[in-house]
């Protein structure tokens, strides 16, 4: 059985679509609602590195305290940005997916297909009616 983890926010349509795409590949992932159970600092840093991202690239701006915290300040260090995400997990963009093939911020949701070990078991349509096709 393939071990897949999704750091999920059930209130987010992109996160729900990503979860459904994982399930459509025949796998039931470990679902971690990261707002309730955020990753440790060390795990967050590891996932950012494995995804080939920077902490700034993982920061969510919309519907978060991003502006109030002054996180648009380009002089802030990676450590300061990670500190902000640890203090306010809503700043962690989602969904983050971990599979044996890598770690990816899955925005848009169909980018999860790049790291799923198993193919989709059937056709898939997003919540908004958009069909997802693997080319």
PDB file of C-alpha atoms in Angstrom:
ATOM      1  CA  UNK A   1       0.000   0.000   0.000  1.00  0.00           C
ATOM      2  CA  UNK A   2       1.277   3.447  -0.946  1.00  0.00           C
ATOM      3  CA  UNK A   3       1.838   5.838   1.938  1.00  0.00           C
ATOM      4  CA  UNK A   4       0.570   9.327   1.103  1.00  0.00           C
ATOM      5  CA  UNK A   5       0.033  12.237   3.467  1.00  0.00           C
ATOM      6  CA  UNK A   6      -2.042  15.310   2.707  1.00  0.00           C
ATOM      7  CA  UNK A   7      -1.895  18.417   4.871  1.00  0.00           C
ATOM      8  CA  UNK A   8      -5.510  19.336   4.322  1.00  0.00           C
ATOM      9  CA  UNK A   9      -7.993  22.100   5.025  1.00  0.00           C
ATOM     10  CA  UNK A  10     -11.532  20.755   4.494  1.00  0.00           C
ATOM     11  CA  UNK A  11     -12.804  24.337   3.988  1.00  0.00           C
ATOM     12  CA  UNK A  12     -10.590  24.741   0.894  1.00  0.00           C
ATOM     13  CA  UNK A  13     -11.919  23.574  -2.488  1.00  0.00           C
ATOM     14  CA  UNK A  14      -8.414  23.032  -3.884  1.00  0.00           C
ATOM     15  CA  UNK A  15      -7.566  20.867  -0.896  1.00  0.00           C
ATOM     16  CA  UNK A  16     -10.812  18.871  -1.249  1.00  0.00           C
ATOM     17  CA  UNK A  17     -10.167  18.317  -4.976  1.00  0.00           C
ATOM     18  CA  UNK A  18      -6.590  17.210  -4.274  1.00  0.00           C
ATOM     19  CA  UNK A  19      -7.810  14.733  -1.664  1.00  0.00           C
ATOM     20  CA  UNK A  20     -10.382  13.387  -4.119  1.00  0.00           C
ATOM     21  CA  UNK A  21      -7.708  12.972  -6.824  1.00  0.00           C
ATOM     22  CA  UNK A  22      -5.541  10.978  -4.408  1.00  0.00           C
ATOM     23  CA  UNK A  23      -8.507   8.755  -3.569  1.00  0.00           C
ATOM     24  CA  UNK A  24      -9.282   8.402  -7.293  1.00  0.00           C
ATOM     25  CA  UNK A  25      -5.861   6.750  -7.664  1.00  0.00           C
ATOM     26  CA  UNK A  26      -7.035   3.996  -5.313  1.00  0.00           C
ATOM     27  CA  UNK A  27      -5.188   5.207  -2.219  1.00  0.00           C
ATOM     28  CA  UNK A  28      -6.644   6.323   1.098  1.00  0.00           C
ATOM     29  CA  UNK A  29      -4.124   8.888   2.329  1.00  0.00           C
ATOM     30  CA  UNK A  30      -3.296   9.951   5.844  1.00  0.00           C
ATOM     31  CA  UNK A  31      -5.275  13.174   6.166  1.00  0.00           C
ATOM     32  CA  UNK A  32      -3.819  15.747   8.532  1.00  0.00           C
ATOM     33  CA  UNK A  33      -5.953  18.799   9.146  1.00  0.00           C
ATOM     34  CA  UNK A  34      -2.955  21.062   9.571  1.00  0.00           C
ATOM     35  CA  UNK A  35      -4.924  23.877  11.234  1.00  0.00           C
ATOM     36  CA  UNK A  36      -5.762  21.462  14.069  1.00  0.00           C
ATOM     37  CA  UNK A  37      -2.474  19.535  13.993  1.00  0.00           C
ATOM     38  CA  UNK A  38       0.261  21.617  12.373  1.00  0.00           C
ATOM     39  CA  UNK A  39       3.556  19.981  11.433  1.00  0.00           C
ATOM     40  CA  UNK A  40       6.513  20.482  13.732  1.00  0.00           C
ATOM     41  CA  UNK A  41       8.985  23.167  12.789  1.00  0.00           C
ATOM     42  CA  UNK A  42      11.551  20.550  11.733  1.00  0.00           C
ATOM     43  CA  UNK A  43       9.008  18.687   9.587  1.00  0.00           C
ATOM     44  CA  UNK A  44       7.790  21.899   7.953  1.00  0.00           C
ATOM     45  CA  UNK A  45      11.365  22.875   7.066  1.00  0.00           C
ATOM     46  CA  UNK A  46      12.011  19.358   5.725  1.00  0.00           C
ATOM     47  CA  UNK A  47       8.866  19.446   3.546  1.00  0.00           C
ATOM     48  CA  UNK A  48       9.739  22.898   2.191  1.00  0.00           C
ATOM     49  CA  UNK A  49      13.191  21.608   1.235  1.00  0.00           C
ATOM     50  CA  UNK A  50      11.900  18.379  -0.293  1.00  0.00           C
ATOM     51  CA  UNK A  51       9.383  20.376  -2.335  1.00  0.00           C
ATOM     52  CA  UNK A  52      12.224  22.540  -3.655  1.00  0.00           C
ATOM     53  CA  UNK A  53      10.522  25.650  -2.310  1.00  0.00           C
ATOM     54  CA  UNK A  54      11.391  28.525  -0.055  1.00  0.00           C
ATOM     55  CA  UNK A  55       9.395  29.419   3.044  1.00  0.00           C
ATOM     56  CA  UNK A  56       8.208  32.568   1.259  1.00  0.00           C
ATOM     57  CA  UNK A  57       6.834  30.465  -1.616  1.00  0.00           C
ATOM     58  CA  UNK A  58       4.773  28.460   0.879  1.00  0.00           C
ATOM     59  CA  UNK A  59       3.270  31.515   2.594  1.00  0.00           C
ATOM     60  CA  UNK A  60      -0.442  31.964   2.075  1.00  0.00           C
ATOM     61  CA  UNK A  61      -1.491  35.601   1.806  1.00  0.00           C
ATOM     62  CA  UNK A  62      -5.250  35.436   1.219  1.00  0.00           C
ATOM     63  CA  UNK A  63      -7.477  35.289   4.317  1.00  0.00           C
ATOM     64  CA  UNK A  64      -4.492  35.234   6.691  1.00  0.00           C
ATOM     65  CA  UNK A  65      -2.674  37.720   8.956  1.00  0.00           C
ATOM     66  CA  UNK A  66       0.058  38.043   6.266  1.00  0.00           C
ATOM     67  CA  UNK A  67      -0.360  41.813   5.803  1.00  0.00           C
ATOM     68  CA  UNK A  68      -0.901  42.606   9.478  1.00  0.00           C
ATOM     69  CA  UNK A  69       2.293  40.746  10.377  1.00  0.00           C
ATOM     70  CA  UNK A  70       4.292  42.626   7.733  1.00  0.00           C
ATOM     71  CA  UNK A  71       5.330  39.409   6.014  1.00  0.00           C
ATOM     72  CA  UNK A  72       5.705  41.190   2.684  1.00  0.00           C
ATOM     73  CA  UNK A  73       8.971  42.641   4.046  1.00  0.00           C
ATOM     74  CA  UNK A  74      11.612  41.170   1.717  1.00  0.00           C
ATOM     75  CA  UNK A  75      14.265  41.492   4.420  1.00  0.00           C
ATOM     76  CA  UNK A  76      12.606  38.850   6.626  1.00  0.00           C
ATOM     77  CA  UNK A  77      14.695  35.707   6.931  1.00  0.00           C
ATOM     78  CA  UNK A  78      13.481  32.209   6.164  1.00  0.00           C
ATOM     79  CA  UNK A  79      13.581  31.504   9.901  1.00  0.00           C
ATOM     80  CA  UNK A  80      11.297  34.478  10.583  1.00  0.00           C
ATOM     81  CA  UNK A  81       8.841  33.277   7.942  1.00  0.00           C
ATOM     82  CA  UNK A  82       8.827  29.745   9.371  1.00  0.00           C
ATOM     83  CA  UNK A  83       8.318  31.237  12.851  1.00  0.00           C
ATOM     84  CA  UNK A  84       5.247  33.072  11.536  1.00  0.00           C
ATOM     85  CA  UNK A  85       3.869  29.859  10.004  1.00  0.00           C
ATOM     86  CA  UNK A  86       4.398  28.011  13.269  1.00  0.00           C
ATOM     87  CA  UNK A  87       2.628  30.764  15.221  1.00  0.00           C
ATOM     88  CA  UNK A  88      -0.188  31.065  12.644  1.00  0.00           C
ATOM     89  CA  UNK A  89      -0.635  27.747  10.739  1.00  0.00           C
ATOM     90  CA  UNK A  90      -3.205  29.428   8.452  1.00  0.00           C
ATOM     91  CA  UNK A  91      -0.148  31.016   6.788  1.00  0.00           C
ATOM     92  CA  UNK A  92       0.921  27.584   5.485  1.00  0.00           C
ATOM     93  CA  UNK A  93      -0.431  27.297   1.969  1.00  0.00           C
ATOM     94  CA  UNK A  94      -2.293  24.123   1.194  1.00  0.00           C
ATOM     95  CA  UNK A  95      -2.575  21.372   0.323  1.00  0.00           C
ATOM     96  CA  UNK A  96       0.882  19.994   0.869  1.00  0.00           C
ATOM     97  CA  UNK A  97       1.116  16.371  -0.256  1.00  0.00           C
ATOM     98  CA  UNK A  98       3.872  13.896   0.623  1.00  0.00           C
ATOM     99  CA  UNK A  99       4.271  10.710  -1.426  1.00  0.00           C
ATOM    100  CA  UNK A 100       7.142   8.307  -2.118  1.00  0.00           C
ATOM    101  CA  UNK A 101       7.759  10.386  -5.267  1.00  0.00           C
ATOM    102  CA  UNK A 102       8.140  13.721  -3.510  1.00  0.00           C
ATOM    103  CA  UNK A 103       6.514  16.649  -1.752  1.00  0.00           C
ATOM    104  CA  UNK A 104       4.431  19.228  -3.563  1.00  0.00           C
ATOM    105  CA  UNK A 105       2.207  22.201  -2.877  1.00  0.00           C
ATOM    106  CA  UNK A 106      -0.747  21.098  -4.986  1.00  0.00           C
ATOM    107  CA  UNK A 107      -2.109  24.341  -6.387  1.00  0.00           C
ATOM    108  CA  UNK A 108      -3.825  23.730  -8.717  1.00  0.00           C
ATOM    109  CA  UNK A 109      -5.096  20.432  -7.405  1.00  0.00           C
ATOM    110  CA  UNK A 110      -4.181  18.402 -10.496  1.00  0.00           C
ATOM    111  CA  UNK A 111      -0.470  19.000  -9.829  1.00  0.00           C
ATOM    112  CA  UNK A 112      -0.785  16.145  -7.333  1.00  0.00           C
ATOM    113  CA  UNK A 113      -0.824  13.815 -10.357  1.00  0.00           C
ATOM    114  CA  UNK A 114       2.909  14.513 -10.788  1.00  0.00           C
ATOM    115  CA  UNK A 115       3.734  12.781  -7.490  1.00  0.00           C
ATOM    116  CA  UNK A 116       1.095  10.044  -7.283  1.00  0.00           C
ATOM    117  CA  UNK A 117       2.644   6.601  -7.771  1.00  0.00           C
ATOM    118  CA  UNK A 118      -0.599   5.148  -9.145  1.00  0.00           C
ATOM    119  CA  UNK A 119      -2.674   6.316 -12.102  1.00  0.00           C
ATOM    120  CA  UNK A 120      -6.204   7.598 -11.776  1.00  0.00           C
ATOM    121  CA  UNK A 121      -8.751   4.781 -11.658  1.00  0.00           C
ATOM    122  CA  UNK A 122     -11.335   6.704 -13.673  1.00  0.00           C
ATOM    123  CA  UNK A 123     -12.453  10.059 -14.954  1.00  0.00           C
ATOM    124  CA  UNK A 124     -12.336  12.926 -12.485  1.00  0.00           C
ATOM    125  CA  UNK A 125     -14.261  16.171 -12.327  1.00  0.00           C
ATOM    126  CA  UNK A 126     -13.438  18.953  -9.879  1.00  0.00           C
ATOM    127  CA  UNK A 127     -16.091  20.462  -7.635  1.00  0.00           C
ATOM    128  CA  UNK A 128     -16.480  23.364 -10.088  1.00  0.00           C
ATOM    129  CA  UNK A 129     -17.239  20.973 -12.947  1.00  0.00           C
ATOM    130  CA  UNK A 130     -13.815  21.151 -14.605  1.00  0.00           C
ATOM    131  CA  UNK A 131     -12.708  17.776 -15.978  1.00  0.00           C
ATOM    132  CA  UNK A 132      -9.164  16.721 -15.092  1.00  0.00           C
ATOM    133  CA  UNK A 133      -7.312  14.834 -17.784  1.00  0.00           C
ATOM    134  CA  UNK A 134      -3.854  13.382 -17.495  1.00  0.00           C
ATOM    135  CA  UNK A 135      -1.981  14.165 -20.719  1.00  0.00           C
TER     136      UNK A 135
END
